[in-house]
CSV table of C-alpha atoms in Angstrom, one decimal:
chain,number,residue,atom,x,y,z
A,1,UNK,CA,0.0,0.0,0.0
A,2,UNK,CA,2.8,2.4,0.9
A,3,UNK,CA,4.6,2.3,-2.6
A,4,UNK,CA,1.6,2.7,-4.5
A,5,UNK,CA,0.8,6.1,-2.5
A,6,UNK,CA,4.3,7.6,-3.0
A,7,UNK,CA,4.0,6.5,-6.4
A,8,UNK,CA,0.0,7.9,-6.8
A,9,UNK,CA,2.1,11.4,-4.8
A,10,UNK,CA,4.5,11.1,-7.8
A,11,UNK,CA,1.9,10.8,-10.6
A,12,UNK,CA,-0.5,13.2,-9.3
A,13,UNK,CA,1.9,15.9,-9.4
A,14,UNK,CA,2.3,15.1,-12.6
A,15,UNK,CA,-1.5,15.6,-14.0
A,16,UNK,CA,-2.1,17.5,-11.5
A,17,UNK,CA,0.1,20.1,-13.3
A,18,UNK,CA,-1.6,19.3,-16.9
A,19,UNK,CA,-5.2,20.1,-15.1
A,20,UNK,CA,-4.3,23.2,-13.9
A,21,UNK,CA,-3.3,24.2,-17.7
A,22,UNK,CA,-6.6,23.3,-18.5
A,23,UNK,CA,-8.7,24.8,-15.8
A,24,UNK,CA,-6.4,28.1,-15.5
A,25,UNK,CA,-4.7,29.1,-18.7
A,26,UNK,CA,-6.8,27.7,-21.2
A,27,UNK,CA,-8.1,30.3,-23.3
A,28,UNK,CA,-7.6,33.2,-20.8
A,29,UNK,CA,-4.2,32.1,-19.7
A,30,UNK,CA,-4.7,34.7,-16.9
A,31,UNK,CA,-2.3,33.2,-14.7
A,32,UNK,CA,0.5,33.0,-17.1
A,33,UNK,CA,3.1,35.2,-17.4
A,34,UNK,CA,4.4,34.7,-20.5
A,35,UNK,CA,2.9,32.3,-23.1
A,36,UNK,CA,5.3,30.4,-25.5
A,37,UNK,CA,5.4,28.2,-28.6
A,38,UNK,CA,8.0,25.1,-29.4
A,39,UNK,CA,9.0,23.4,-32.4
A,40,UNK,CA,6.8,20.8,-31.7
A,41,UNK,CA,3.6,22.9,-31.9
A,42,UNK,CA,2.8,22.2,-27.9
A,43,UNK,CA,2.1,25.8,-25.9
A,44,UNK,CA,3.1,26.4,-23.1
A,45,UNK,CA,2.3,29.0,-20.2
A,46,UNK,CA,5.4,30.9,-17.9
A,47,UNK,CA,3.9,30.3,-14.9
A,48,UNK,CA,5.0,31.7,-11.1
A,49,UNK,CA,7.1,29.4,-9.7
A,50,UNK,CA,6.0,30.1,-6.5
A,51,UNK,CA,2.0,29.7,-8.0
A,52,UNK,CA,2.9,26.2,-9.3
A,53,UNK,CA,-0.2,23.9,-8.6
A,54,UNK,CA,2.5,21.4,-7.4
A,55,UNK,CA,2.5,24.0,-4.0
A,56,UNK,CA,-1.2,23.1,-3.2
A,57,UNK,CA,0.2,19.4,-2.2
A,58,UNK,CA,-1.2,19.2,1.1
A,59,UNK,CA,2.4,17.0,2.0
A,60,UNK,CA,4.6,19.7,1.5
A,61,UNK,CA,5.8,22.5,4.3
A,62,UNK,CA,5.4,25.3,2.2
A,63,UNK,CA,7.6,27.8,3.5
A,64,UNK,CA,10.6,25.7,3.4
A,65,UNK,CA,10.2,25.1,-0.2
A,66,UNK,CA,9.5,28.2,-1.3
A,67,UNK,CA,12.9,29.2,0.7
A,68,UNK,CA,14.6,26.1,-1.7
A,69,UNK,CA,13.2,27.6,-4.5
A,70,UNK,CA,14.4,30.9,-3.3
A,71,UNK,CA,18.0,29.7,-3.5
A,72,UNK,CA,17.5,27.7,-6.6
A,73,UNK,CA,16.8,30.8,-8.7
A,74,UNK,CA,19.9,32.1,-7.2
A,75,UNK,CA,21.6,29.5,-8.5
A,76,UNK,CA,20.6,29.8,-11.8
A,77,UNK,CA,20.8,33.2,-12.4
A,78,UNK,CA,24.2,32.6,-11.3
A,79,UNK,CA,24.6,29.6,-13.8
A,80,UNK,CA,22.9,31.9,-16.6
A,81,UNK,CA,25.1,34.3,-16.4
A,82,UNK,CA,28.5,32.0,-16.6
A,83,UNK,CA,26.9,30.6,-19.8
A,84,UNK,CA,26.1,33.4,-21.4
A,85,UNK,CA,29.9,34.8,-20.5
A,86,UNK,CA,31.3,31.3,-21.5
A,87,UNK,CA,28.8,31.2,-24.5
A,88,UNK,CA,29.1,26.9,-23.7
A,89,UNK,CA,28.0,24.4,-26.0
A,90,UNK,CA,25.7,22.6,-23.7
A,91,UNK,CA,23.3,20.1,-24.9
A,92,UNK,CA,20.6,21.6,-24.2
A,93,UNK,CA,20.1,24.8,-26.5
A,94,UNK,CA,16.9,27.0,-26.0
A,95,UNK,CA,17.2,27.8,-29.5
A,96,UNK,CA,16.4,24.1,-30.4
A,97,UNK,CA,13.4,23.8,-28.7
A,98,UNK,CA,11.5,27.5,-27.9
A,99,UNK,CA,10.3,29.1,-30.7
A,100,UNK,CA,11.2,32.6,-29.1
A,101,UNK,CA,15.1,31.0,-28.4
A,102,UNK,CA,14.9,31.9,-24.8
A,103,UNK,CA,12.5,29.6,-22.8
A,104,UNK,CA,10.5,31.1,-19.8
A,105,UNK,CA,12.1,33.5,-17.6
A,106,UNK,CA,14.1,32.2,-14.3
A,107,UNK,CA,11.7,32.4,-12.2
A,108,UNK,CA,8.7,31.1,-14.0
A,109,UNK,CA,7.9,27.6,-14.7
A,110,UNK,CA,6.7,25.8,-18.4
A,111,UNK,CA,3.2,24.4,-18.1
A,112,UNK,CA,1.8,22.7,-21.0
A,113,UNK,CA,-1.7,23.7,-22.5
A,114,UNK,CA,-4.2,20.7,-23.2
A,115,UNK,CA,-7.6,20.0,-24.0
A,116,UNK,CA,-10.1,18.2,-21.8
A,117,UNK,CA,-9.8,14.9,-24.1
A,118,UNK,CA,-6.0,14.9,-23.4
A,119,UNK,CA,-6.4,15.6,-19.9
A,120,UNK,CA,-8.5,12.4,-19.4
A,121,UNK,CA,-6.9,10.4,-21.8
A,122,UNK,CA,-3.3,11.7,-19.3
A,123,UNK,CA,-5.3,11.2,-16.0
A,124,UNK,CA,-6.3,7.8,-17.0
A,125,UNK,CA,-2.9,7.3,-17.7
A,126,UNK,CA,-1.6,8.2,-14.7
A,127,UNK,CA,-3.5,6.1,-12.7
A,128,UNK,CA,-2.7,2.9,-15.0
A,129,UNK,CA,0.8,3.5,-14.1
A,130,UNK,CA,0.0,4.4,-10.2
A,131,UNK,CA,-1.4,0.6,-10.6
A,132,UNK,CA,0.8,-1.1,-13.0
A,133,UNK,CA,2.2,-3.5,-10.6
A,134,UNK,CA,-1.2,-5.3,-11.0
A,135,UNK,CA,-1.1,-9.4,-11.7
A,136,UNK,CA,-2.4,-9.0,-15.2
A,137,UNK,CA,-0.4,-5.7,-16.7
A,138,UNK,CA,3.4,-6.5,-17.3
A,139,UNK,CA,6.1,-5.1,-16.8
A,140,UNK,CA,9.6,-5.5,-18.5
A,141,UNK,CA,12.9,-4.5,-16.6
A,142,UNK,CA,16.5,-5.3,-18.1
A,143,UNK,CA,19.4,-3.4,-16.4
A,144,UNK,CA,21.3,-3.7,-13.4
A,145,UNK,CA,20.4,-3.3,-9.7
A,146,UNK,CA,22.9,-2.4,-7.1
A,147,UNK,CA,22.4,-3.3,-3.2
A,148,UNK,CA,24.0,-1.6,-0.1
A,149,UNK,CA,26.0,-3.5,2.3
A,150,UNK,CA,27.5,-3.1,5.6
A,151,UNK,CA,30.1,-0.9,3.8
A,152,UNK,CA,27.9,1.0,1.8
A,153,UNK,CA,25.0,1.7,4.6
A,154,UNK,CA,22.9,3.7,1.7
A,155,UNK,CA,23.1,5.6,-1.6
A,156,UNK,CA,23.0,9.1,-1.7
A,157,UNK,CA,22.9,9.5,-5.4
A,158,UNK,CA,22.8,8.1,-8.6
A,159,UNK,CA,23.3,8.9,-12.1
A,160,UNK,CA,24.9,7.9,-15.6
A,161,UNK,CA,24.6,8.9,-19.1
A,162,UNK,CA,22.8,7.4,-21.7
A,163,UNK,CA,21.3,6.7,-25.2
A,164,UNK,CA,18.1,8.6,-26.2
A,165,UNK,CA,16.1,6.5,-28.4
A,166,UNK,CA,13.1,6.5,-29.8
A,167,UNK,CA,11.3,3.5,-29.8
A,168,UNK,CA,8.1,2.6,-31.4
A,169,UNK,CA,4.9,2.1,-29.6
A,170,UNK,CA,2.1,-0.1,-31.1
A,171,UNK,CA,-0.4,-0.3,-28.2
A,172,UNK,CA,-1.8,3.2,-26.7
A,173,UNK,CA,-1.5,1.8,-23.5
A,174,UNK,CA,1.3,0.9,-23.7
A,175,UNK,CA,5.2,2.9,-22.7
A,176,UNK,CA,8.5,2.5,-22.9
A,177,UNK,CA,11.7,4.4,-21.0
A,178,UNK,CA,15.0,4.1,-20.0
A,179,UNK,CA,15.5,4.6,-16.3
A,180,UNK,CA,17.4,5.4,-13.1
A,181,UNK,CA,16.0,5.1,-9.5
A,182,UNK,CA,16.5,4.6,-5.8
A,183,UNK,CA,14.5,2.5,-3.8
A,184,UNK,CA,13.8,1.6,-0.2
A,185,UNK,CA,15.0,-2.0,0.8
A,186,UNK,CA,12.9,-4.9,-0.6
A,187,UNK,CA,12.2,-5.8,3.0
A,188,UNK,CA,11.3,-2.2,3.9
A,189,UNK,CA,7.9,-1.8,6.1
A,190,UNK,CA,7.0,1.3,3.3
A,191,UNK,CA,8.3,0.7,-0.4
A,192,UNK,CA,9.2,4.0,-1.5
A,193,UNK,CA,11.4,4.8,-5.0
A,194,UNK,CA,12.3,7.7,-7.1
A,195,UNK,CA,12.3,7.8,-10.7
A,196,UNK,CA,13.9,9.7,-13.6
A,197,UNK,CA,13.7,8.6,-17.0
A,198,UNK,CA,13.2,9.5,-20.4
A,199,UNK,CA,9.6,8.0,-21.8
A,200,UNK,CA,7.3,7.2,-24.9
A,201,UNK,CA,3.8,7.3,-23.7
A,202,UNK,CA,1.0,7.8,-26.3
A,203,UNK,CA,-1.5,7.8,-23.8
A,204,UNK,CA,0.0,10.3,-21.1
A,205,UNK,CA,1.7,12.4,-23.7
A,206,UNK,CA,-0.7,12.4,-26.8
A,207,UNK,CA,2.7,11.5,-29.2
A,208,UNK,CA,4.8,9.2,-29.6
A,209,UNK,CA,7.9,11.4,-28.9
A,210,UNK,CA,10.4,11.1,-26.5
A,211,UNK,CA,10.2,12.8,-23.3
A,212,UNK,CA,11.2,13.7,-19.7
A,213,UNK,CA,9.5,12.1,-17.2
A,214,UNK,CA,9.7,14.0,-13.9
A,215,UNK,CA,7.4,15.9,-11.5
A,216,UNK,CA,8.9,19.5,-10.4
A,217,UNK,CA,9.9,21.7,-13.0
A,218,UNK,CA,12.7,24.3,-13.3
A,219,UNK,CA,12.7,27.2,-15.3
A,220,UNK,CA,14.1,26.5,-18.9
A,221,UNK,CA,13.6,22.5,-19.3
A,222,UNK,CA,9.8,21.7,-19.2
A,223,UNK,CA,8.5,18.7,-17.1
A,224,UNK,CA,7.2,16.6,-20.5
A,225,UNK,CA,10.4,17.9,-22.6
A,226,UNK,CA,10.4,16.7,-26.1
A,227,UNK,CA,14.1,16.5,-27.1
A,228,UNK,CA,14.9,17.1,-30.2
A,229,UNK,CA,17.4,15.6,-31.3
A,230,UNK,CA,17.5,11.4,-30.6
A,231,UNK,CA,19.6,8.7,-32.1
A,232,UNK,CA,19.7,7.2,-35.2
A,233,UNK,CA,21.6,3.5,-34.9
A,234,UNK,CA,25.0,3.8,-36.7
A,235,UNK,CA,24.4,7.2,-37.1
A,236,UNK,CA,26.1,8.9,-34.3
A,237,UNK,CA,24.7,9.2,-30.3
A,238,UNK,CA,22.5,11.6,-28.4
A,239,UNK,CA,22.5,11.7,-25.0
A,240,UNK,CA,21.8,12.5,-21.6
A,241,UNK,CA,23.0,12.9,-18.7
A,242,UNK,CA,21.0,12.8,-15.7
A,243,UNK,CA,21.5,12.2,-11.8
A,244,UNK,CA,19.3,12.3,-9.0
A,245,UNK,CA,20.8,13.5,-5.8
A,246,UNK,CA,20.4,13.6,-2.0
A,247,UNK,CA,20.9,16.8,-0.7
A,248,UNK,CA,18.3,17.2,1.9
A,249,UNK,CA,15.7,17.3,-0.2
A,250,UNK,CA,16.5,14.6,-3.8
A,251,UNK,CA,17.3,16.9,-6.8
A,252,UNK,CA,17.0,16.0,-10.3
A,253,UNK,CA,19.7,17.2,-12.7
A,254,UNK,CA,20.4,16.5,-16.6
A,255,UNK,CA,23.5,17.5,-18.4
A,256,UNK,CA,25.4,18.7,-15.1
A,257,UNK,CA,23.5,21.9,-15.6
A,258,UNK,CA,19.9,22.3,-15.3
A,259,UNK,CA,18.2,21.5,-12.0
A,260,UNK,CA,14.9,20.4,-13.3
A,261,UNK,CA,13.4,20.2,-9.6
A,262,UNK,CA,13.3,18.0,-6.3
A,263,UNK,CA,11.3,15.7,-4.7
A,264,UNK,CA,10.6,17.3,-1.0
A,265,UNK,CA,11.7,15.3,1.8
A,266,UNK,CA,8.9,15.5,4.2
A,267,UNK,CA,7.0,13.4,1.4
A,268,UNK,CA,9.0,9.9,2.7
A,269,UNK,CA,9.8,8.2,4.9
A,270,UNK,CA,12.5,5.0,4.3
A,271,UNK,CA,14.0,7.6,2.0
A,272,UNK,CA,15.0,9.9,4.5
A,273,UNK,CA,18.2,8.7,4.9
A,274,UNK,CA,18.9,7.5,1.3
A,275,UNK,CA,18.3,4.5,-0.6
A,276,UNK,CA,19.3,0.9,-0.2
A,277,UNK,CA,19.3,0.2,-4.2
A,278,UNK,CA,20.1,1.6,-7.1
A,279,UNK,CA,18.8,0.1,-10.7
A,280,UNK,CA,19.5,1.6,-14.0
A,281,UNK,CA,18.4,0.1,-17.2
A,282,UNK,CA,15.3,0.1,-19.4
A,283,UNK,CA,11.7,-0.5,-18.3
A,284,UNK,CA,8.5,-1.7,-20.2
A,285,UNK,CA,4.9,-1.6,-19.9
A,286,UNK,CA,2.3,-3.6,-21.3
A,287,UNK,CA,-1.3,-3.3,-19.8
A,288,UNK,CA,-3.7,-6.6,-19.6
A,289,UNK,CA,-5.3,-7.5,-22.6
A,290,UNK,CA,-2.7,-6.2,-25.4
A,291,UNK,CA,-1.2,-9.0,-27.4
A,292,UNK,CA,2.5,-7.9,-27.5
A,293,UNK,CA,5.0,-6.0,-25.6
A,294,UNK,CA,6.4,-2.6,-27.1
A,295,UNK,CA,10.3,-2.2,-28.2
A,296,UNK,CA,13.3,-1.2,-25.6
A,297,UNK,CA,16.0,1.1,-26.1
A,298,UNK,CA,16.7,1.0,-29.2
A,299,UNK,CA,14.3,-1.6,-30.4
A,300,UNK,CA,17.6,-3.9,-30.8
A,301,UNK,CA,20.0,-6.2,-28.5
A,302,UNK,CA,23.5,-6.8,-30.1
A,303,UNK,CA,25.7,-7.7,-27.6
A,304,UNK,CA,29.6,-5.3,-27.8
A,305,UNK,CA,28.0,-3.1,-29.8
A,306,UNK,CA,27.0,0.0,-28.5
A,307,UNK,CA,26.2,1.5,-32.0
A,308,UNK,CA,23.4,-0.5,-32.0
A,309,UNK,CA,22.1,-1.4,-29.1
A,310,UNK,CA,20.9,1.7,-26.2
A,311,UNK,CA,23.7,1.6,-23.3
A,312,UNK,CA,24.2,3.5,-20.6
A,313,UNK,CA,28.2,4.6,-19.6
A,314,UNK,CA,29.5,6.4,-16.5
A,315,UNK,CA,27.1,4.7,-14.3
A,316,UNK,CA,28.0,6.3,-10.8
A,317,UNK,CA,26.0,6.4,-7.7
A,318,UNK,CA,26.8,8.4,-4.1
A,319,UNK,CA,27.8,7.2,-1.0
A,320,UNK,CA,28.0,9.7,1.8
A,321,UNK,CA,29.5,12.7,0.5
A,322,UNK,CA,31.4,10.8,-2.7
A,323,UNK,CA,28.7,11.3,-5.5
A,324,UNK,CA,31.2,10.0,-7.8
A,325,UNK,CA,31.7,5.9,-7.2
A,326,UNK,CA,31.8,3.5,-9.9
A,327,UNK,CA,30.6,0.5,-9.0
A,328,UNK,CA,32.0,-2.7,-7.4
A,329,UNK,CA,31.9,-5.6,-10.6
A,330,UNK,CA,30.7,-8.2,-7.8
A,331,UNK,CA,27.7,-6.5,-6.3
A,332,UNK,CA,26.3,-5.4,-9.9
A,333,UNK,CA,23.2,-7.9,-10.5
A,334,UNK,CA,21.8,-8.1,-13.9
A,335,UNK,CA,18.3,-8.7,-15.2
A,336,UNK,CA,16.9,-9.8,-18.4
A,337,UNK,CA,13.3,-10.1,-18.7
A,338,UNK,CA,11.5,-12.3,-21.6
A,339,UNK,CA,12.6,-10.5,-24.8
A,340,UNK,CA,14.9,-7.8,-23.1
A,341,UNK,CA,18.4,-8.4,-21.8
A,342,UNK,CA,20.8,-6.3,-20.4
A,343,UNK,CA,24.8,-7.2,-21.0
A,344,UNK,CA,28.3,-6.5,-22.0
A,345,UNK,CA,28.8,-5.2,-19.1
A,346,UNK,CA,32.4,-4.1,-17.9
A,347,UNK,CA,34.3,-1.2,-16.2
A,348,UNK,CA,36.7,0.8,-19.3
A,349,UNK,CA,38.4,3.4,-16.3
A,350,UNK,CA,38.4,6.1,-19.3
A,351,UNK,CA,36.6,8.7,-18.1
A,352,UNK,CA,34.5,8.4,-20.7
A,353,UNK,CA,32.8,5.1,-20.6
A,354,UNK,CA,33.8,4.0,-17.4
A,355,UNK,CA,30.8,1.7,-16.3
A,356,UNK,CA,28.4,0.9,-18.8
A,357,UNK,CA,26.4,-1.7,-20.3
A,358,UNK,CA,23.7,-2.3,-22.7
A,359,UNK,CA,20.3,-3.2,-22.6
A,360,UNK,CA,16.8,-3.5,-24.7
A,361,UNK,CA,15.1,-5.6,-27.1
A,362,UNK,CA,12.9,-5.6,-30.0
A,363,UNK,CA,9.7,-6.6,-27.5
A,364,UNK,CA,7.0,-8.4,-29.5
A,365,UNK,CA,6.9,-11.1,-26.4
């Protein structure tokens, strides 16, 4: 019961979000600040981030946030302004995905306009994945999982770069994601874990592009982020980077830049302390009563070849105040799952692949 509440927590911030769009800004948009246009068509509204609908929560001590979010804009504005002196070719470019090249102002927070079919089509979403652990849906996982031990008495972080892929859905019900999270131990009287990941989802997204999947939102990276750019198998990668991080509150960052947002801590409880697992790889869903499972990754396994096949390198989690720690080769576990298998895994000590591994599979099972 507990893991399906913080997950429901999770997910209901999510649409929670979309509804407002609908209710609030569509049409008179009167609590927008600034109303924007991507490349993709989708509008968005600048919102306050201090009048996000994520704030009504009734988990979350207010005032403490809003004092995070008080030092968060510093930080950016402070970030901003080293770009902008640096003029650094990040990966994410607002350019590339804002048809005005800036993005929402620091301070203001991208909320997506829908209509009222989308919204329920994305609320019954939401809920189907609030309940996917149900006997009849499946779901797929191929990766690796990471445990603590007496020596490691909990993770305080985890990240790794990988592949962004585009796979191919055939089910609306259906989605598929490459993923990170910490987790509370399997044993744990509340189950609680933390995702970040980047999705396909039809049904919660209303396209078949490839998106962030998170829940709090920072000023220039919207919460359902269609990147632009993906790979193309023997064509060259795309990728990101992303970590989640215990500081006191969790913080979710891609590209070493760009604080997307943070789970509050008063919302757990086994998490309080940090996790005791890590597990990175890819994850698919199929709900009862499709026939066949949708791709992973790249839609392809080849083992030792990373041009192929989606991988993730520089896998790294935190222990204590050492967010940088490759992992030890004899506590990695790996999991393959029907048609999905994870493998080649090994530790390079480049610096630039470091710990990796491939994983995903053409699905169909």
């Amino acid at each position: 019961m507990a893991l399906i509440f913080t997950t429901i927590c999770f997910i209901i911030l999510v649409w929670t979000t979309i509804a407002f769009c609908l209710v609030e800004c569509y049409g008179s948009s009167r609590n927008a600040d600034l109303v924007l246009e991507t490349i993709h068509g989708d509008i968005y509204d600048c919102v306050d981030v201090y009048k996000q609908p994520t704030l009504l929560h009734p988990m979350l001590h207010k005032e403490r946030i809003k004092m995070t979010i008080a030092k968060e804009l510093e930080k950016q504005r402070s970030v901003k302004a080293k770009r902008l002196q640096k003029d650094e070719n990040i990966y994410f470019k607002a350019e590339e995905f804002w048809l005005n090249k800036k993005g929402c102002p620091i301070g203001t927070v991208p909320i997506r306009r829908i209509t009222r079919e989308q919204l329920q089509s994305a609320k019954d979403a939401s809920l189907s994945m609030a309940n996917e652990s149900h006997a009849e849906n499946i779901i797929d996982f191929a990766g690796i999982t990471i445990r603590a031990t007496p020596e490691i008495k909990s993770f305080t972080s985890i990240s790794t770069t990988v592949t962004l892929n585009n796979p191919q859905l055939k089910g609306l019900g259906q989605y598929s994601s490459a993923t990170i999270f910490l987790r509370s131990a399997d044993d744990a009287p509340n189950l609680e874990q933390i995702h970040a990941r980047w999705i396909v989802h039809p049904k919660l997204y209303g396209d078949g592009r490839t998106r962030l999947y998170s829940h709090w939102t920072g000023h220039e990276v919207p919460i359902d982020y269609a990147f632009p750019k993906i790979s193309r198998p023997m064509y060259g990668d795309v990728e990101l980077k992303i970590q989640i991080y215990k500081d006191e509150d969790y913080y979710l960052f891609i590209q070493s830049m760009f604080v997307i947002g943070f789970w509050p801590e008063t919302i757990f409880n086994e998490l309080k302390n940090g996790s005791q697992i890590v597990r990175y790889g890819g994850k698919a869903y199929t709900p009862a009563g499709e026939p066949h499972s949708p791709p992973m990754g790249s839609g392809a396994f080849q083992l030792n070849d990373p041009q192929i096949t989606c991988h993730m390198r520089q896998v790294l989690y935190g222990v204590g105040e050492n967010q940088d720690v490759q992992p030890n080769v004899s506590l990695v576990e790996t999991h393959d799952s029907r048609c999905y298998h994870a493998g080649s895994e090994y530790n390079a000590y480049d610096g630039y692949w470091d710990y990796n591994f491939l994983f995903g599979g053409p699905g169909f099972c």
